[in-house]
Amino acid sequence: MCGIALIVHRLIIIHSHNPPEALVSLSVDDLKPALRRRGPDSLGSKKVILQHHNKNLSSGEDRELVSVVIEDVGELQFIGATLQLRGLNPIIQPFIDSSRNALIYDGEILGGIHEESGRNDGEVAMQTLAKCCSCDPDGHGGTCYIAGHGFSIVPTVLSMILGRDAFNGAEWSQKHNTNSKTKTGPQALQSTSLRRRCYFQELIEVITSSSSIFEILAETEVKYVLQCRREILKKQRESLPIASVKERLVQEVKNHDVLIIVGETGSGKTTQLPQFLFNAGFCPNGKVIGITQPRRVAAVTVAKRVAEECGVELGLKVGYSIRFDDKTSSSTRIKYMTDGLLLREALLDPYLSRYSVIIVDEAHERTVHTDVLLGLLKNVQRARLKSVIDHAVVNNKKASNGITKENEKGAECTNFLKQCQRKFPPLKLIIMSASLDARLFSEYFGGARAVHVEGRQHHVDIFYTLHAETDYVDAALITIFQIHLEEGPGDILVFLTGQEEIEGVERLVQEQLQKLPEESRKLLTAPIFSSLPSEQQMRVFMPAPAGHRKVILATNIAETSVTIPGVKYVIDPGFIKARSYDPVKGMESLIIIPTSKAQALQRSGRAGREGPGKCFRLYPESEFEKLEDSTKPEIKRCNLSNVILQLKALGVDDIIGFDFLEKPSRAAIQKSLEELFLLGALTDDCKLSDPVGHQMARLPLDPIYSKALILASQFNCLEEMLIAVSMLSVESIFYNPREKSEEAKTAKKCFASPDGDHLTLINVYRAAGELLQKRRMELGIEKNEKNIKGKNEKILRKWCRENFINSRSLRHACDIHSQIRGHVEQMGLPISSCGDDTLQFRRCLAASFFLNAALKQPEGTYRVEVLV
Ligand SMILES: Nc1ncnc2c1ncn2[C@@H]1O[C@H](COP(=O)(O)OP(=O)(O)OP(=O)(O)O)[C@@H](O)[C@H]1O
């Protein structure tokens, strides 16, 4: 019932008898007579609408559907491909008769064609579609209905992508769209409040990915579109603060092997510097400029933006590489990636020989990977320099009859990088951030040069509360609605500490919205956190439909580097969930702590990227003064076994002697070495064991999980362990809403295994798999794979809801499962199942997770013995 109520709220019907402004919210029952009123010119869509609605209602499913009927097949393909790129799986199929087609979202037809004239109907379609795209990032979409005669959607899409100032709709329509019955000219476009917030990259991808698209946009049209867009971007780039110091920066990089750049958020460091260096000839002989980011989402979105600015297809000159997703090619010269990925590359190419420049961006974050990378890069840089000098010495020897010149510089080249056999060009290293401690980094790199890029593009007003807030979640909620009701247009970005908090606030926002008058409800929520599958993360970058405001609920994943188009307001409660490690107990936990000043600065920097912005800090100014200047390095507050395993794999034997920017405590290093030793990853002389240690280093997992997989292949239960490890790698699978706690407990019992939580998790995973398998059998072989996928998704979501299972976590676990299964297969580990003999599996659990063992006490609690 609750689902049906949702549909009702989102129903919009626009038909010929109502003025376009009258977007009427109707119940399903209201809809029927409204549809009946429509004349025979409605392409017969009426029947289909009613049929499908009835079907949905009778099956009790709370599907939310959108469908648009488009007369022109070319336009249909265009918009279909665009939606597909946004991960919406539209289904395109013949509608009523072969001359007309329907664009169907979520597998249902529910459409007509607008018959208003003098109105940009394509805009209506796009607004409605955009609403559906952004109103529910979980893939639902809102129900909408668009009625009328044919419209041309292509100019509208282009105007959204290019910006209406730059796109001459009339010219375009005249040249390319003579069939269109409705006005799509500049008057229509200029009267809209569409904001350009789409990635142009999408358009390029659409154009290049499907040959049928060429039928819509001829080469000249593509050129025209590209030209317009390039001009806008050129102007934007020229106005960035960094543009005025371009020559100076290039010169600084030429003069110094290590350079530290500090510049305001949004000044253009991440997007522009790599382009300056490329244009200045820093990529000779196919060499690459690598830029590392602490987060995947930043690497992907910045690469898209830079590809767009360069006017190239993503993956050619500009690309990105993150774990399990590589958009680069042999022609890539500017490569964005996560710092973790560069570390993994170093395992295969210790001299990072393909790079001429490496830029470590957002170094202030001080993630474990950034810190380890800095130490590694320092060594690589020395080793490469030494290789040049050695080469020169050899040549000198030859030239000067054996008189060898001593060189000081390369003498300390660390022993793990073996004597260079060949000459590598020197590696330039740049460290960047808006908020780093330049002195610390400079000292670490032997007095490296630090430069400051002055100026910011747009002003951000900072607001503080008068008094400390006792409940920051509540304060954030109030601020969201204050902005929504009192401030001008612009999206809101709220920083929260984790998935649970985000989902809680999302629910509260929805509840509060229902209490507002209809006209004030145009607020959409969009969550983003690290365990959200990446295609869902990308949805926060989608524009909100005209007249709507979007509120993005984010963890610190959106804190650095990213530009979320449309964001004008930032709400910063001042907290973050951070890792904490107790080396005595060997226990790691996540705790909520205040942010540092550096983080507060980064957060406020997310506003004001496209224009002036406002940041609301939910604490008094006096509290800001008390914050730590910078974030405590992660390496000082986490379990180091993973880092040590990686360093060992890189050939670093002396971990305590490794040149860290700030050394982790000796106790933490010792504890982690001890753990690795107990797991069998290290030999008695502290080297990586063969094969176990090497195999563990290859798996991108916590060492304890890697060990469990390796052992499971010997216990004949790798099938089960792959599932257990995947389920353990995501945020909680079960959810337990306070108001339905008893129901949730009963539902969980259906999966509960008397043999423990791991088997319970396996039961959940398998039950979901069986459900989909059964469904596949029922459907038989369907031609349209995407159709099946979309339907399966919905069925799974419904099943998860009924069983109080977190569908996002389950989907994430499925992704991880297929990824690590691939690794395990590559490593040649035999994958077999123990079937019903769970004893094997439990034995394997005990053999792998013994470090987590605790003693059950008579009263039911558990006790861990700590040996100090
Ligand atoms: N994806 C995008 N969409 C729209 N505009 C963008 C995008 N990425 C960057 N920009 C524009 O380019 C400007 C510079 O961005 P860039 O990421 O290079 O700045 P930065 O100095 O590295 O900032 P930060 O320190 O916050 O990472 C932004 O302020 C914004 O105006």
PDB file of C-alpha atoms in Angstrom, residues 84 122 299 539 581 758 769 827:
ATOM      1  CA  GLN A  84      21.325   4.222 -21.026  1.00  0.00           C
ATOM      2  CA  GLY A 122      10.858  18.283 -25.552  1.00  0.00           C
ATOM      3  CA  ALA A 299      39.305  10.203 -10.322  1.00  0.00           C
ATOM      4  CA  ARG A 539      23.600   9.910 -10.069  1.00  0.00           C
ATOM      5  CA  TYR A 581      43.282   1.432  15.985  1.00  0.00           C
ATOM      6  CA  HIS A 758      28.868 -16.470   8.361  1.00  0.00           C
ATOM      7  CA  GLY A 769      20.439 -16.109  -6.112  1.00  0.00           C
ATOM      8  CA  MET A 827      45.516 -17.213  -9.359  1.00  0.00           C
TER       9      MET A 827
END
